[in-house]
mmCIF file of C-alpha atoms in Angstrom:
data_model
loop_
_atom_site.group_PDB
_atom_site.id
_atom_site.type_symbol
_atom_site.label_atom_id
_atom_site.label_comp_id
_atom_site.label_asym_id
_atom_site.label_seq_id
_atom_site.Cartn_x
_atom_site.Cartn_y
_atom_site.Cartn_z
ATOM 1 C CA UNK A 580 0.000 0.000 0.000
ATOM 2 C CA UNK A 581 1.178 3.179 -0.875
ATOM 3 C CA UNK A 582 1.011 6.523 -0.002
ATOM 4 C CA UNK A 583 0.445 7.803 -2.865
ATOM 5 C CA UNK A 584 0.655 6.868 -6.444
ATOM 6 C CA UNK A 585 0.940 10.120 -8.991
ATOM 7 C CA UNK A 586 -0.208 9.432 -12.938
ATOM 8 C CA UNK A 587 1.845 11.980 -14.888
ATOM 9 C CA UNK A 588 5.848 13.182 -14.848
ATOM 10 C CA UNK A 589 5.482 16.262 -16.200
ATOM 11 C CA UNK A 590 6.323 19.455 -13.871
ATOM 12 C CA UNK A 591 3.681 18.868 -11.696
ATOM 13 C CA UNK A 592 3.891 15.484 -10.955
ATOM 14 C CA UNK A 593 7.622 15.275 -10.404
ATOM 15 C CA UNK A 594 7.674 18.442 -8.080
ATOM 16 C CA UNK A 595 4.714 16.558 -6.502
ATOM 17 C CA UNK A 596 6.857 13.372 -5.911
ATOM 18 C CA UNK A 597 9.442 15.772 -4.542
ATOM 19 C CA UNK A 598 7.782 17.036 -1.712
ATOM 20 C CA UNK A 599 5.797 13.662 -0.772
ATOM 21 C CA UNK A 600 9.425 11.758 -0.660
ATOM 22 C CA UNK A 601 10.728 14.304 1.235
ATOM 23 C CA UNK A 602 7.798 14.239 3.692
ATOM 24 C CA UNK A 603 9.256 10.508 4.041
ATOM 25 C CA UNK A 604 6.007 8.813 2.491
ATOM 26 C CA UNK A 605 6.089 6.587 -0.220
ATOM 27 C CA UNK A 606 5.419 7.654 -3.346
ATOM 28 C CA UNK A 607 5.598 5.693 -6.773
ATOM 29 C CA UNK A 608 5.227 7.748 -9.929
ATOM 30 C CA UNK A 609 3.919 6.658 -13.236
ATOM 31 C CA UNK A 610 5.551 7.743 -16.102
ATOM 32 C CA UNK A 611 3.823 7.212 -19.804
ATOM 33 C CA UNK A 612 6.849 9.047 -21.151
ATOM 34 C CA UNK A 613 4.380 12.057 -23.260
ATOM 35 C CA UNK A 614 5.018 15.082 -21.263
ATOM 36 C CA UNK A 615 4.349 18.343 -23.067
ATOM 37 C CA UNK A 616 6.661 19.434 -21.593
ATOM 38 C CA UNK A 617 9.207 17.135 -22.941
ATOM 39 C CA UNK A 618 8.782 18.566 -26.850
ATOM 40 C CA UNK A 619 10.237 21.947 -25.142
ATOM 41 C CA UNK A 620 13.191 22.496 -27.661
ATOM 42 C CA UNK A 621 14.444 25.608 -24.812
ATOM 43 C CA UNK A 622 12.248 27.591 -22.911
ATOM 44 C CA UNK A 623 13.966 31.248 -21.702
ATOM 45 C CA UNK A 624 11.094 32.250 -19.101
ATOM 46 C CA UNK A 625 11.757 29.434 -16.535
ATOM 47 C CA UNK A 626 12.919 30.958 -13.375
ATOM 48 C CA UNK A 627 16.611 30.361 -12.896
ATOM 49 C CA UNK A 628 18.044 28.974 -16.251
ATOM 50 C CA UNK A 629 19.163 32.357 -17.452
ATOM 51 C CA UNK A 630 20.647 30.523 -20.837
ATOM 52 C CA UNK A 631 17.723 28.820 -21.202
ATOM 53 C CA UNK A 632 17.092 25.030 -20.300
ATOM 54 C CA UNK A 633 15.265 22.514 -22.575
ATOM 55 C CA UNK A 634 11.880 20.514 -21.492
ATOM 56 C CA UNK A 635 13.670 17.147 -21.271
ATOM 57 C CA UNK A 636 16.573 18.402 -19.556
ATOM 58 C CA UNK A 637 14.672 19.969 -17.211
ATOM 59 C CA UNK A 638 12.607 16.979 -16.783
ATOM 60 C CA UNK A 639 15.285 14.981 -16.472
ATOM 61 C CA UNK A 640 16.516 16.862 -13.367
ATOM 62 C CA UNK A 641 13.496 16.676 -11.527
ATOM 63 C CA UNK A 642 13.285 13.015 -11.732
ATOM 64 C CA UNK A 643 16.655 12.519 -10.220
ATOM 65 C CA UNK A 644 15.690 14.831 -7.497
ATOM 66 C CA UNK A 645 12.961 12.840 -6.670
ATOM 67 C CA UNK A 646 13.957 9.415 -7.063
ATOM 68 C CA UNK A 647 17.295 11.021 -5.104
ATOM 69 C CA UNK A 648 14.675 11.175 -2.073
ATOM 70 C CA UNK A 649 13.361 7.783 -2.811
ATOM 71 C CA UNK A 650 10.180 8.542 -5.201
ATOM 72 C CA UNK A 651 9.610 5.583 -7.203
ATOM 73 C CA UNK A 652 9.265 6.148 -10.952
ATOM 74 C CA UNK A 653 8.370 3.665 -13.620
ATOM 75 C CA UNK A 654 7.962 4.230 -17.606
ATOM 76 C CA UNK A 655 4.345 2.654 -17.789
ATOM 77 C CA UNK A 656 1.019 3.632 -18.551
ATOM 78 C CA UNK A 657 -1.815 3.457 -15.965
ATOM 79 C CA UNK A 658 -5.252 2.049 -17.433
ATOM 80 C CA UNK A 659 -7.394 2.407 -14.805
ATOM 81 C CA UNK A 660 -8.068 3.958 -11.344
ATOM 82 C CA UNK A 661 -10.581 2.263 -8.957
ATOM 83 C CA UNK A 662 -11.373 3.896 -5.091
ATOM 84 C CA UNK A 663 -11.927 1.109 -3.060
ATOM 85 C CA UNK A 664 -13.208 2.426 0.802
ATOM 86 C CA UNK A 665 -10.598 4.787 1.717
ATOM 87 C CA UNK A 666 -7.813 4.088 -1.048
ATOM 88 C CA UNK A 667 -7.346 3.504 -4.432
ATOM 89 C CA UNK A 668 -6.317 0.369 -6.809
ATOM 90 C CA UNK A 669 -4.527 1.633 -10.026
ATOM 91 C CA UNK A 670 -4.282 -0.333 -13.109
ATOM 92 C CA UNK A 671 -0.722 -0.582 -15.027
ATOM 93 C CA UNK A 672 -0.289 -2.649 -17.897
ATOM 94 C CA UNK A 673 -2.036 -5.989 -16.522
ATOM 95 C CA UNK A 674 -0.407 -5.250 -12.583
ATOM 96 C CA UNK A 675 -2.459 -2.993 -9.730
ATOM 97 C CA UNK A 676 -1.107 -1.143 -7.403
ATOM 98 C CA UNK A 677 -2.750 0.029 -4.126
ATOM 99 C CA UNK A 678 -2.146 3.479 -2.905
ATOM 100 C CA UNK A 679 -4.210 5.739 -0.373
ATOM 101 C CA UNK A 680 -4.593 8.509 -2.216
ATOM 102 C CA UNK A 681 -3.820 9.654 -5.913
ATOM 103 C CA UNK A 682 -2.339 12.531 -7.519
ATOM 104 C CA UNK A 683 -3.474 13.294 -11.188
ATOM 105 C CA UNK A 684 -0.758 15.049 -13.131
ATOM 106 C CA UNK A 685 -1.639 13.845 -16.662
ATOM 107 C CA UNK A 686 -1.848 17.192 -18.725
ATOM 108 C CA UNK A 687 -2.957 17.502 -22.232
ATOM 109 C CA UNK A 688 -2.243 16.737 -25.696
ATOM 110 C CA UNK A 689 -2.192 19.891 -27.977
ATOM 111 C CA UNK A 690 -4.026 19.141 -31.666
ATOM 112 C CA UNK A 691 -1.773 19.099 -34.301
ATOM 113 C CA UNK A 692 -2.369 20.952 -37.802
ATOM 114 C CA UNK A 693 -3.769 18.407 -40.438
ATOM 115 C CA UNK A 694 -1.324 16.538 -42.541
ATOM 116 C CA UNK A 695 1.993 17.211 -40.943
ATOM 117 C CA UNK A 696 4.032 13.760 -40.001
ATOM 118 C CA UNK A 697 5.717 12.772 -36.646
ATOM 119 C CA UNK A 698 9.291 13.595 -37.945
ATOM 120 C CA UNK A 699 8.216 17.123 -39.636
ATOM 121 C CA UNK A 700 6.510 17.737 -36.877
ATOM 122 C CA UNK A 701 9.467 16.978 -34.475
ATOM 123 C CA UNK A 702 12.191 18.708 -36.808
ATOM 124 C CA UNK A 703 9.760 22.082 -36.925
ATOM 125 C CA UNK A 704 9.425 21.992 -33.279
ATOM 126 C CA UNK A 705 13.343 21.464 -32.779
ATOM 127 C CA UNK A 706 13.829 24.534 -35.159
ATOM 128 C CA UNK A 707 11.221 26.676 -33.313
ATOM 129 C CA UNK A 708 9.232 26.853 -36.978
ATOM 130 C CA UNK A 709 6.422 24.910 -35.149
ATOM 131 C CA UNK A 710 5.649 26.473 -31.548
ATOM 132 C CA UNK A 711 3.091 26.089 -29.875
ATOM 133 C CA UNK A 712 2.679 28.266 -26.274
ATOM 134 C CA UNK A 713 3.237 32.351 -27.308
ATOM 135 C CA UNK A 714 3.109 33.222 -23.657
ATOM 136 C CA UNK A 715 6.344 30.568 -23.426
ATOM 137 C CA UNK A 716 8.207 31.857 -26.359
ATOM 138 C CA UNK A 717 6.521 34.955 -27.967
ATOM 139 C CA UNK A 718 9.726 37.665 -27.363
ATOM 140 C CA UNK A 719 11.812 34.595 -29.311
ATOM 141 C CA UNK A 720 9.446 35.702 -32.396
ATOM 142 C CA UNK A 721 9.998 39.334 -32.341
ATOM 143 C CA UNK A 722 9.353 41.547 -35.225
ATOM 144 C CA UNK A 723 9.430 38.085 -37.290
ATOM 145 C CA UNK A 724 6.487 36.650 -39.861
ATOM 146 C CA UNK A 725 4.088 34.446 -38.047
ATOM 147 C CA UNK A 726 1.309 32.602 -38.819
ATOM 148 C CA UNK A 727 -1.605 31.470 -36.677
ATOM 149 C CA UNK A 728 -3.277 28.248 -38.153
ATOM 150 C CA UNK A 729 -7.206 29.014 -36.290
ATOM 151 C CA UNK A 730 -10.468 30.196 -36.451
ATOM 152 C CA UNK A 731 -12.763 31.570 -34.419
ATOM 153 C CA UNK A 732 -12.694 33.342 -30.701
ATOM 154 C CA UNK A 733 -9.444 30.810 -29.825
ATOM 155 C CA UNK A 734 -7.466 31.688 -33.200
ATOM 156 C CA UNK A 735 -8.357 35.498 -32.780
ATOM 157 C CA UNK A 736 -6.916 35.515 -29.084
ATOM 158 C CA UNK A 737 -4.122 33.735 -30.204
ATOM 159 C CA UNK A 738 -3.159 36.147 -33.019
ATOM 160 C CA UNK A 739 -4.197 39.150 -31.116
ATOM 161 C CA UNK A 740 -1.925 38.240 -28.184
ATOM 162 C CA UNK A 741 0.917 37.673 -30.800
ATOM 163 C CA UNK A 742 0.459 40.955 -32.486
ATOM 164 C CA UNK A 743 2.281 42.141 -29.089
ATOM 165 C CA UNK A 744 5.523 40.725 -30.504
ATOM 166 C CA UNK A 745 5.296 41.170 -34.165
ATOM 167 C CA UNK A 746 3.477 43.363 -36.630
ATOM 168 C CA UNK A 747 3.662 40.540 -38.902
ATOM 169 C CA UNK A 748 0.860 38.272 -38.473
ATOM 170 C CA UNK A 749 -1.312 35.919 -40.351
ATOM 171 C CA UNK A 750 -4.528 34.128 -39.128
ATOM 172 C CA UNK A 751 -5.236 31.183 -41.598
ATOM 173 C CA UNK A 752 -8.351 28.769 -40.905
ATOM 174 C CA UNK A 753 -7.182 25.317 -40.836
ATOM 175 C CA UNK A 754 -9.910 23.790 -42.892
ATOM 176 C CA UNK A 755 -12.106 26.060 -44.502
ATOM 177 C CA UNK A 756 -13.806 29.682 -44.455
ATOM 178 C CA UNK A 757 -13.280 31.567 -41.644
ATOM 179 C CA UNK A 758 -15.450 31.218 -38.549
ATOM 180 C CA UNK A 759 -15.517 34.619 -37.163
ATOM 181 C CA UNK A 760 -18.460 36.896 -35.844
ATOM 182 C CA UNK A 761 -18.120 40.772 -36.143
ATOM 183 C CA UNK A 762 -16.439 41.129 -33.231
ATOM 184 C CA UNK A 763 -13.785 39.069 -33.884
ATOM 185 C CA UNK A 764 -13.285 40.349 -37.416
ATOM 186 C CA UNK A 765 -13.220 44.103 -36.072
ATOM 187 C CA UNK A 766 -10.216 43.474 -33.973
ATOM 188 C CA UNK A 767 -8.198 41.871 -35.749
ATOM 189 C CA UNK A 768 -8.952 44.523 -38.750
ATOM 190 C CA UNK A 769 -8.233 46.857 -36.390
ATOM 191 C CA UNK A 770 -4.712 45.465 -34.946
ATOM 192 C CA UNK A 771 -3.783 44.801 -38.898
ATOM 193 C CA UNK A 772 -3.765 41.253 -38.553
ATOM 194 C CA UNK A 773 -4.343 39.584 -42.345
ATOM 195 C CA UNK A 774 -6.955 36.857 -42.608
ATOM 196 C CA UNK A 775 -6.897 33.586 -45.099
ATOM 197 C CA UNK A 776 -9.423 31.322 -45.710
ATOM 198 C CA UNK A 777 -8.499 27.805 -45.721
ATOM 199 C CA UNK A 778 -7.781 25.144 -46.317
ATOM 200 C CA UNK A 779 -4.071 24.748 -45.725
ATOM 201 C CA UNK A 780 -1.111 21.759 -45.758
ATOM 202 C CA UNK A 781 1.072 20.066 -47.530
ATOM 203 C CA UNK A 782 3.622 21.591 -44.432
ATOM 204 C CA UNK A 783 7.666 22.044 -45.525
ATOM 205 C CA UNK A 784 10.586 22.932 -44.089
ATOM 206 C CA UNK A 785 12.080 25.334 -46.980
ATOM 207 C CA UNK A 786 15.553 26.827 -45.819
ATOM 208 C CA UNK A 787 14.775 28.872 -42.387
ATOM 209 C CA UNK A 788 10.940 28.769 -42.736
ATOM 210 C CA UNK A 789 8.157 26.747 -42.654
ATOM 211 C CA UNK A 790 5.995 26.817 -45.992
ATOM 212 C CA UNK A 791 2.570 25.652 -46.401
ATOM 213 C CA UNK A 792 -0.088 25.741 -49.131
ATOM 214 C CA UNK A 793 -2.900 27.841 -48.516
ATOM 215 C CA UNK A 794 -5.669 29.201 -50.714
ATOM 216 C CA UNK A 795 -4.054 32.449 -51.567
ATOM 217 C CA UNK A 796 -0.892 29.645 -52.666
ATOM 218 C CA UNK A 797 2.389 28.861 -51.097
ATOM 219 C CA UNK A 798 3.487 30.927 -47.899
ATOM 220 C CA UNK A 799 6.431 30.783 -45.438
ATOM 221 C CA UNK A 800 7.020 31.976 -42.612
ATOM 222 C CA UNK A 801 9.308 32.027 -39.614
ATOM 223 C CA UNK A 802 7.239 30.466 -37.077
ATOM 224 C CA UNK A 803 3.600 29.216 -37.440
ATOM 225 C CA UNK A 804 1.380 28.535 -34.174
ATOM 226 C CA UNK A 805 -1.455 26.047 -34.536
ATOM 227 C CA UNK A 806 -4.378 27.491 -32.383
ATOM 228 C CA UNK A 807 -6.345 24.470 -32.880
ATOM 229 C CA UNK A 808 -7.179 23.228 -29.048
ATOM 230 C CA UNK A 809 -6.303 20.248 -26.925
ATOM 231 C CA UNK A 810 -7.483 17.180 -25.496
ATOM 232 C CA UNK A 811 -7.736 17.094 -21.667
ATOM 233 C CA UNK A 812 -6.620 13.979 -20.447
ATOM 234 C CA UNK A 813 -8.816 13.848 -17.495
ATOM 235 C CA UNK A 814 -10.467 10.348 -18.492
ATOM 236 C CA UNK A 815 -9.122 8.113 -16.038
ATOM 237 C CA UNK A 816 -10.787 10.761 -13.014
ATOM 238 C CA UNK A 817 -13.926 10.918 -15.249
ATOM 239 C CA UNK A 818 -14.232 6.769 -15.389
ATOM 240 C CA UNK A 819 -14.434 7.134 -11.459
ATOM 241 C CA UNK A 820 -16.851 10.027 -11.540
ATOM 242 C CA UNK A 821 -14.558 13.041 -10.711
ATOM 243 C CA UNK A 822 -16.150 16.515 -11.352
ATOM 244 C CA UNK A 823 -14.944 17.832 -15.111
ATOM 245 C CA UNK A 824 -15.538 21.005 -16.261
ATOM 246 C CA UNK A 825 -16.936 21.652 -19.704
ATOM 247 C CA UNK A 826 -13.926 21.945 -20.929
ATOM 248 C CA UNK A 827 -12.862 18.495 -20.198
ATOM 249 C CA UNK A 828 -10.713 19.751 -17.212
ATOM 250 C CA UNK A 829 -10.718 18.173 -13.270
ATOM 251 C CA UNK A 830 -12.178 20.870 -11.168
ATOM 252 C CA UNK A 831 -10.858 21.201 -7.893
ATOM 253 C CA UNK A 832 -10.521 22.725 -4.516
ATOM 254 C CA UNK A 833 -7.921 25.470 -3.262
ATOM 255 C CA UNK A 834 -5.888 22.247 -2.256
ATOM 256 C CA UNK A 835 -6.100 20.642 -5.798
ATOM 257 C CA UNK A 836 -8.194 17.816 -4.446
ATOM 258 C CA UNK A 837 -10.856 16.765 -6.980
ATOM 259 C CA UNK A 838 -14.561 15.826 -5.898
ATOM 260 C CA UNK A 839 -13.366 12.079 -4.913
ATOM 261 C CA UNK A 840 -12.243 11.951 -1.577
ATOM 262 C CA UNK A 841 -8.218 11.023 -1.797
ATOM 263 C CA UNK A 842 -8.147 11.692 -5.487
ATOM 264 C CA UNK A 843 -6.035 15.039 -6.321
ATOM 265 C CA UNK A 844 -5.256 16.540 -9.406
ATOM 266 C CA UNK A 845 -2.146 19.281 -10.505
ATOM 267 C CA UNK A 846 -1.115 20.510 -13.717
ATOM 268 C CA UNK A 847 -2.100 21.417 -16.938
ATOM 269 C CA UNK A 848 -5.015 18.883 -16.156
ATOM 270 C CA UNK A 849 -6.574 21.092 -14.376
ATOM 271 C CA UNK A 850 -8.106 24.671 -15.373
ATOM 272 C CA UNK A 851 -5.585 27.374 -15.804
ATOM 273 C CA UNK A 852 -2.560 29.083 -16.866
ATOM 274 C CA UNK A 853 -0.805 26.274 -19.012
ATOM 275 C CA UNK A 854 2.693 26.928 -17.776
ATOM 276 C CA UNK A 855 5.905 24.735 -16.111
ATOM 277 C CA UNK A 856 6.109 27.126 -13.346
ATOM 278 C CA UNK A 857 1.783 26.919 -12.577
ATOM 279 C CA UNK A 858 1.711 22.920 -13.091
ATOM 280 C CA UNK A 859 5.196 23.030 -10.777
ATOM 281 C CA UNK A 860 3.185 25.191 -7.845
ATOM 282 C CA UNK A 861 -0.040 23.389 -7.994
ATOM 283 C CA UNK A 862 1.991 20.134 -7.443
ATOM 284 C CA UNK A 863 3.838 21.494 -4.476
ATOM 285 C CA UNK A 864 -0.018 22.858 -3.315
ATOM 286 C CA UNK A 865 -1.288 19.287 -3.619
ATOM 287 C CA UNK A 866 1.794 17.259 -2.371
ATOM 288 C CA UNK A 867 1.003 19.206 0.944
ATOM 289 C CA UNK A 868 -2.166 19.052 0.903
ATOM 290 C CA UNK A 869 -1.807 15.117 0.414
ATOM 291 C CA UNK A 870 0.192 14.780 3.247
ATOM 292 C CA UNK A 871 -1.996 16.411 5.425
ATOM 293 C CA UNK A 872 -4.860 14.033 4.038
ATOM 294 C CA UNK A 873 -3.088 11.525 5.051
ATOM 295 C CA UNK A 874 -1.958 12.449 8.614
ATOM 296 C CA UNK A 875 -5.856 13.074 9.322
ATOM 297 C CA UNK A 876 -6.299 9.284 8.188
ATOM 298 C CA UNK A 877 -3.868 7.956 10.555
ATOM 299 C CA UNK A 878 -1.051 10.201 12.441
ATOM 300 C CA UNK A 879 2.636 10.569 10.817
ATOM 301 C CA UNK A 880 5.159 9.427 12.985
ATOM 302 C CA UNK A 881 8.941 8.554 12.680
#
């Protein structure tokens, strides 16, 4: 029986299974090995990595800091959670594991633009053609061409918020006409960003850029930002009957516990500012918050 079992070793989940070994409990981490955070080619605005520090790197470091305090972490995929009285049995790969309370730290999967392969899509990101988070890595597009690849109220916030950066900006609906009410059309006429219909593919690196077919023909541009949405992945919670939000996101308390009793959730999983240094204080919110759970279960002595 564990203390706790976490589902996720992204930021949240590994700062979560730093605090929880270091509160001497025992903690064993699950670790499917798709971290957003891990397709991070450098990110600048991290606190204390002046030069910069990549998402696996970084990643990297935090699971040797935990494991260094005795978290357990294991590349496997967890397939099912099921409360049982006052703990938990989690499904991995044909095994369960018993834990008395659970930390959700599984994230989301951003949509990818139509048409554009694993090893394009890899290269583009590596190049920072293809990115992904502006509020991450808008100043490293500065006064450069950008497109947005979106529609609607998301693609207009997107390209509004990068017009900050750059004067050069393109919105360009992924699969057809634009789907834009007045509103949205009046700012971005009046913030000068250009609008295409779509569709749009056949994605290329071509020298520096990343070039595209789109109905007013063949464009390139120095970085293009699909504003297309994620998926949530809040299903295992949801099997169990957690409370979602419409969005598809785990709602929880000020203490990041979820509507099941032992069941918390950190990260990009739930509701709010999609960043490393958010998903790395909500897991340092719920680790204590755990371990106070806990000690009202049955008093933590050495």
């Amino acid at each position: 029986m564990e203390d706790c079992i976490i589902v996720g070793a992204g930021p949240a989940g590994l700062t979560a299974a730093i605090y929880l070994a270091r509160f001497h409990l025992s903690i064993r981490l699950f670790d499917c090995g798709t971290s957003r955070a891990a397709l991070i080619p450098c990110t600048h605005n991290h606190a204390g990595f002046p030069e910069g520090v990549s998402g696996l790197e970084l990643l990297r470091r935090m699971a040797e800091q935990a494991e260094r305090f005795g978290a357990e972490r294991e590349l496997a995929r967890v397939t099912k959670i099921s409360p049982e009285g006052e703990s938990f049995t989690v499904s991995v790969e044909g095994r369960d594991f018993r834990a008395r309370t659970v930390l959700m730290a599984t994230g989301v999967v951003n949509n990818r633009p139509s048409g554009i392969d694993d090893a394009l899509h890899t290269q583009a990101l590596a190049e920072g053609l293809l990115r992904y988070c502006p509020i991450c890595d808008g100043y490293e597009v500065t006064d450069k061409r950008i497109a947005v690849i979106g529609t609607g109220s998301h693609g207009t916030a997107e390209a509004l918020f990068l017009r900050g950066y750059t004067a050069d900006v393109t919105l360009i609906s992924p699969d057809a006409e634009h789907d834009l009410d007045p509103s949205c059309a009046a700012e971005l006429d009046r913030a000068g960003v250009t609008r295409i219909d779509g569709p749009c593919g056949n994605y290329a690196i071509e020298g520096d850029l990343l070039a595209f077919d789109t109905t007013h023909g063949r464009m390139q541009f120095d970085s293009v930002y699909p504003a297309l949405g994620s998926r949530v992945r809040s299903d295992l919670a949801a099997e169990v009957g957690a409370q979602i939000s419409k969005d598809g996101c785990l709602v929880v308390d000020p203490h990041q516990s979820t509507s099941i009793p032992g069941l918390f959730a950190a990260g990009d999983v739930v509701k709010g500012l999609d960043q490393i240094s958010h998903a790395m204080g909500e897991g340092g919110v719920a680790a204590t918050a755990i371990r106070n759970y806990l000690a009202e279960l049955e008093p933590l002595r050495r």
